[in-house]
mmCIF file of C-alpha atoms in Angstrom:
data_model
loop_
_atom_site.group_PDB
_atom_site.id
_atom_site.type_symbol
_atom_site.label_atom_id
_atom_site.label_comp_id
_atom_site.label_asym_id
_atom_site.label_seq_id
_atom_site.Cartn_x
_atom_site.Cartn_y
_atom_site.Cartn_z
ATOM 1 C CA UNK V 524 -73.726 49.489 39.895
ATOM 2 C CA UNK V 525 -72.269 46.151 38.916
ATOM 3 C CA UNK V 526 -69.725 46.104 36.146
ATOM 4 C CA UNK V 527 -67.689 43.196 34.946
ATOM 5 C CA UNK V 528 -64.312 43.951 33.343
ATOM 6 C CA UNK V 529 -64.922 41.180 30.791
ATOM 7 C CA UNK V 530 -68.125 42.915 29.661
ATOM 8 C CA UNK V 531 -66.327 46.194 29.008
ATOM 9 C CA UNK V 532 -63.414 44.518 27.221
ATOM 10 C CA UNK V 533 -65.816 42.494 25.029
ATOM 11 C CA UNK V 534 -67.885 45.603 24.247
ATOM 12 C CA UNK V 535 -64.757 47.538 23.311
ATOM 13 C CA UNK V 536 -63.341 44.730 21.181
ATOM 14 C CA UNK V 537 -66.631 44.280 19.348
ATOM 15 C CA UNK V 538 -66.774 48.018 18.590
ATOM 16 C CA UNK V 539 -63.425 47.769 16.791
ATOM 17 C CA UNK V 540 -61.063 50.348 15.324
ATOM 18 C CA UNK V 541 -63.693 52.001 13.138
ATOM 19 C CA UNK V 542 -65.463 53.200 16.301
ATOM 20 C CA UNK V 543 -62.476 53.518 18.645
ATOM 21 C CA UNK V 544 -60.857 56.386 16.777
ATOM 22 C CA UNK V 545 -63.733 58.210 15.103
ATOM 23 C CA UNK V 546 -66.350 60.572 16.387
ATOM 24 C CA UNK V 547 -69.487 58.457 16.620
ATOM 25 C CA UNK V 548 -72.386 59.891 18.596
ATOM 26 C CA UNK V 549 -74.168 56.528 18.821
ATOM 27 C CA UNK V 550 -71.050 54.832 20.185
ATOM 28 C CA UNK V 551 -70.527 57.678 22.665
ATOM 29 C CA UNK V 552 -74.157 57.331 23.812
ATOM 30 C CA UNK V 553 -73.762 53.575 24.272
ATOM 31 C CA UNK V 554 -70.576 54.108 26.284
ATOM 32 C CA UNK V 555 -72.298 56.758 28.406
ATOM 33 C CA UNK V 556 -75.274 54.537 29.143
ATOM 34 C CA UNK V 557 -73.224 51.442 29.970
ATOM 35 C CA UNK V 558 -70.013 52.804 31.473
ATOM 36 C CA UNK V 559 -70.300 56.392 32.734
ATOM 37 C CA UNK V 560 -70.893 55.236 36.310
ATOM 38 C CA UNK V 561 -67.979 52.798 36.021
ATOM 39 C CA UNK V 562 -65.710 55.588 34.748
ATOM 40 C CA UNK V 563 -66.513 57.650 37.830
ATOM 41 C CA UNK V 564 -66.044 54.634 40.110
ATOM 42 C CA UNK V 565 -62.640 53.984 38.510
ATOM 43 C CA UNK V 566 -61.706 57.655 38.936
ATOM 44 C CA UNK V 567 -62.583 57.364 42.643
ATOM 45 C CA UNK V 568 -60.318 54.263 42.771
ATOM 46 C CA UNK V 569 -63.227 52.039 43.719
ATOM 47 C CA UNK V 570 -62.247 49.482 41.058
ATOM 48 C CA UNK V 571 -58.543 49.231 41.916
ATOM 49 C CA UNK V 572 -58.934 45.517 42.720
ATOM 50 C CA UNK V 573 -59.236 44.984 38.960
ATOM 51 C CA UNK V 574 -55.520 45.769 38.668
ATOM 52 C CA UNK V 575 -54.725 42.205 39.791
ATOM 53 C CA UNK V 576 -55.553 40.728 36.371
ATOM 54 C CA UNK V 577 -54.661 41.565 32.797
ATOM 55 C CA UNK V 578 -58.303 41.869 31.743
ATOM 56 C CA UNK V 579 -59.177 43.990 34.768
ATOM 57 C CA UNK V 580 -56.189 46.262 34.164
ATOM 58 C CA UNK V 581 -57.206 46.665 30.533
ATOM 59 C CA UNK V 582 -60.771 47.522 31.557
ATOM 60 C CA UNK V 583 -59.453 50.133 34.002
ATOM 61 C CA UNK V 584 -57.205 51.695 31.374
ATOM 62 C CA UNK V 585 -60.155 51.864 28.990
ATOM 63 C CA UNK V 586 -62.340 53.473 31.668
ATOM 64 C CA UNK V 587 -59.687 56.022 32.603
ATOM 65 C CA UNK V 588 -58.082 56.823 29.230
ATOM 66 C CA UNK V 589 -60.401 55.997 26.341
ATOM 67 C CA UNK V 590 -63.930 56.225 27.740
ATOM 68 C CA UNK V 591 -63.608 59.810 29.036
ATOM 69 C CA UNK V 592 -62.437 60.943 25.599
ATOM 70 C CA UNK V 593 -65.763 59.722 24.263
ATOM 71 C CA UNK V 594 -67.977 60.795 27.156
ATOM 72 C CA UNK V 595 -66.526 64.262 27.660
ATOM 73 C CA UNK V 596 -65.387 65.377 24.209
ATOM 74 C CA UNK V 597 -64.045 68.921 24.030
ATOM 75 C CA UNK V 598 -63.948 69.340 27.803
ATOM 76 C CA UNK V 599 -61.231 69.203 30.418
ATOM 77 C CA UNK V 600 -62.846 66.120 31.935
ATOM 78 C CA UNK V 601 -61.801 64.169 28.839
ATOM 79 C CA UNK V 602 -58.237 64.329 30.206
ATOM 80 C CA UNK V 603 -58.926 64.437 33.955
ATOM 81 C CA UNK V 604 -58.069 60.791 34.620
ATOM 82 C CA UNK V 605 -55.051 60.575 32.311
ATOM 83 C CA UNK V 606 -52.579 60.473 35.196
ATOM 84 C CA UNK V 607 -54.396 57.615 36.880
ATOM 85 C CA UNK V 608 -54.636 55.795 33.540
ATOM 86 C CA UNK V 609 -50.846 56.073 33.185
ATOM 87 C CA UNK V 610 -50.342 54.729 36.703
ATOM 88 C CA UNK V 611 -52.536 51.704 35.959
ATOM 89 C CA UNK V 612 -50.941 51.194 32.538
ATOM 90 C CA UNK V 613 -47.398 51.397 33.930
ATOM 91 C CA UNK V 614 -48.133 48.795 36.599
ATOM 92 C CA UNK V 615 -49.870 46.581 34.045
ATOM 93 C CA UNK V 616 -46.961 46.753 31.593
ATOM 94 C CA UNK V 617 -44.477 46.108 34.392
ATOM 95 C CA UNK V 618 -46.528 43.040 35.395
ATOM 96 C CA UNK V 619 -46.680 41.770 31.797
ATOM 97 C CA UNK V 620 -50.437 42.223 31.559
ATOM 98 C CA UNK V 621 -50.063 43.874 28.158
ATOM 99 C CA UNK V 622 -48.711 40.607 26.739
ATOM 100 C CA UNK V 623 -51.546 38.588 28.291
ATOM 101 C CA UNK V 624 -54.392 40.227 26.358
ATOM 102 C CA UNK V 625 -55.530 39.887 22.776
ATOM 103 C CA UNK V 626 -52.918 41.503 20.537
ATOM 104 C CA UNK V 627 -55.561 43.724 18.975
ATOM 105 C CA UNK V 628 -56.196 45.304 22.381
ATOM 106 C CA UNK V 629 -52.596 45.551 23.604
ATOM 107 C CA UNK V 630 -52.219 49.069 22.253
ATOM 108 C CA UNK V 631 -54.627 50.421 24.862
ATOM 109 C CA UNK V 632 -52.059 49.727 27.582
ATOM 110 C CA UNK V 633 -49.682 52.008 25.651
ATOM 111 C CA UNK V 634 -52.046 54.826 24.737
ATOM 112 C CA UNK V 635 -51.935 56.527 28.166
ATOM 113 C CA UNK V 636 -48.244 57.196 27.500
ATOM 114 C CA UNK V 637 -49.042 58.453 23.995
ATOM 115 C CA UNK V 638 -51.678 60.783 25.456
ATOM 116 C CA UNK V 639 -49.265 62.268 27.992
ATOM 117 C CA UNK V 640 -47.714 65.705 27.619
ATOM 118 C CA UNK V 641 -44.510 64.412 29.245
ATOM 119 C CA UNK V 642 -41.611 63.698 26.892
ATOM 120 C CA UNK V 643 -40.511 60.765 29.081
ATOM 121 C CA UNK V 644 -43.962 59.195 28.683
ATOM 122 C CA UNK V 645 -43.811 59.863 24.947
ATOM 123 C CA UNK V 646 -40.473 58.071 24.774
ATOM 124 C CA UNK V 647 -41.992 55.134 26.637
ATOM 125 C CA UNK V 648 -44.922 55.131 24.220
ATOM 126 C CA UNK V 649 -42.569 55.011 21.266
ATOM 127 C CA UNK V 650 -40.591 52.116 22.788
ATOM 128 C CA UNK V 651 -43.769 50.155 23.548
ATOM 129 C CA UNK V 652 -45.302 50.700 20.123
ATOM 130 C CA UNK V 653 -41.984 49.853 18.453
ATOM 131 C CA UNK V 654 -41.812 46.581 20.398
ATOM 132 C CA UNK V 655 -45.436 45.848 19.453
ATOM 133 C CA UNK V 656 -44.325 45.860 15.832
ATOM 134 C CA UNK V 657 -47.366 47.522 14.283
ATOM 135 C CA UNK V 658 -46.260 50.281 11.899
ATOM 136 C CA UNK V 659 -49.751 51.795 11.726
ATOM 137 C CA UNK V 660 -49.932 52.522 15.462
ATOM 138 C CA UNK V 661 -46.238 53.413 15.634
ATOM 139 C CA UNK V 662 -46.899 56.163 13.084
ATOM 140 C CA UNK V 663 -49.432 57.755 15.443
ATOM 141 C CA UNK V 664 -47.191 57.338 18.483
ATOM 142 C CA UNK V 665 -44.410 59.090 16.562
ATOM 143 C CA UNK V 666 -46.746 61.905 15.519
ATOM 144 C CA UNK V 667 -47.858 62.436 19.124
ATOM 145 C CA UNK V 668 -44.255 62.534 20.337
ATOM 146 C CA UNK V 669 -43.338 64.995 17.572
ATOM 147 C CA UNK V 670 -46.034 67.393 18.795
ATOM 148 C CA UNK V 671 -44.707 67.204 22.367
ATOM 149 C CA UNK V 672 -41.138 67.764 21.158
ATOM 150 C CA UNK V 673 -42.288 70.791 19.174
ATOM 151 C CA UNK V 674 -44.703 72.426 21.636
ATOM 152 C CA UNK V 675 -44.258 70.694 24.997
ATOM 153 C CA UNK V 676 -47.999 70.043 25.058
ATOM 154 C CA UNK V 677 -50.906 69.163 22.776
ATOM 155 C CA UNK V 678 -52.228 72.456 21.379
ATOM 156 C CA UNK V 679 -55.516 70.847 20.317
ATOM 157 C CA UNK V 680 -56.344 70.519 24.045
ATOM 158 C CA UNK V 681 -55.786 74.205 24.792
ATOM 159 C CA UNK V 682 -59.389 75.352 24.379
ATOM 160 C CA UNK V 683 -60.799 72.524 26.512
ATOM 161 C CA UNK V 684 -58.198 73.104 29.210
ATOM 162 C CA UNK V 685 -58.530 76.895 29.218
ATOM 163 C CA UNK V 686 -54.986 77.425 27.956
ATOM 164 C CA UNK V 687 -54.046 80.212 25.584
ATOM 165 C CA UNK V 688 -52.417 79.060 22.357
ATOM 166 C CA UNK V 689 -49.168 80.581 21.227
ATOM 167 C CA UNK V 690 -49.032 82.044 17.712
ATOM 168 C CA UNK V 691 -47.082 78.978 16.542
ATOM 169 C CA UNK V 692 -49.618 76.608 18.111
ATOM 170 C CA UNK V 693 -52.516 78.512 16.569
ATOM 171 C CA UNK V 694 -50.888 78.376 13.141
ATOM 172 C CA UNK V 695 -50.467 74.612 13.568
ATOM 173 C CA UNK V 696 -54.100 74.257 14.645
ATOM 174 C CA UNK V 697 -55.302 76.422 11.743
ATOM 175 C CA UNK V 698 -53.372 74.176 9.370
ATOM 176 C CA UNK V 699 -55.305 71.138 10.644
ATOM 177 C CA UNK V 700 -53.056 70.042 13.512
ATOM 178 C CA UNK V 701 -54.534 67.753 16.105
ATOM 179 C CA UNK V 702 -55.666 64.203 16.561
#
């Protein structure tokens, strides 16, 4: 397997927001074909050398945070590399890598914090999205944090993770809660 971080970043950028945040079986299939092996390599920490550059760090965050959500929808594996994604994202933000990439892609350095069930990570997400200055993405970061404040976790993950939902969580899910 040979994967170039620039290839992944270009592929992701070309796909754009209409494919990033929507269920799209064709996009998922393309990601699976091109990047499933790279996701697993990143999960095994075989691509850690990419952390030295902004583009490499972004590619790693995509492989560890975004790509599994497409490849493993509705399964626990969709969230299995979230902790590693946060570790990479935190180091990248601390190094200023988030400010060295195309502004349209900067948000992906912040999404691992938004995806976390830790209130401290949610607070960091909110601070990062606020500083980014994009009200659209800040609205979603706020909504994610609100769910963690209310439930302490994301109830829409319960089924995939084998967790029982509380009555309050189930009512929220039945009313259309989730992302």
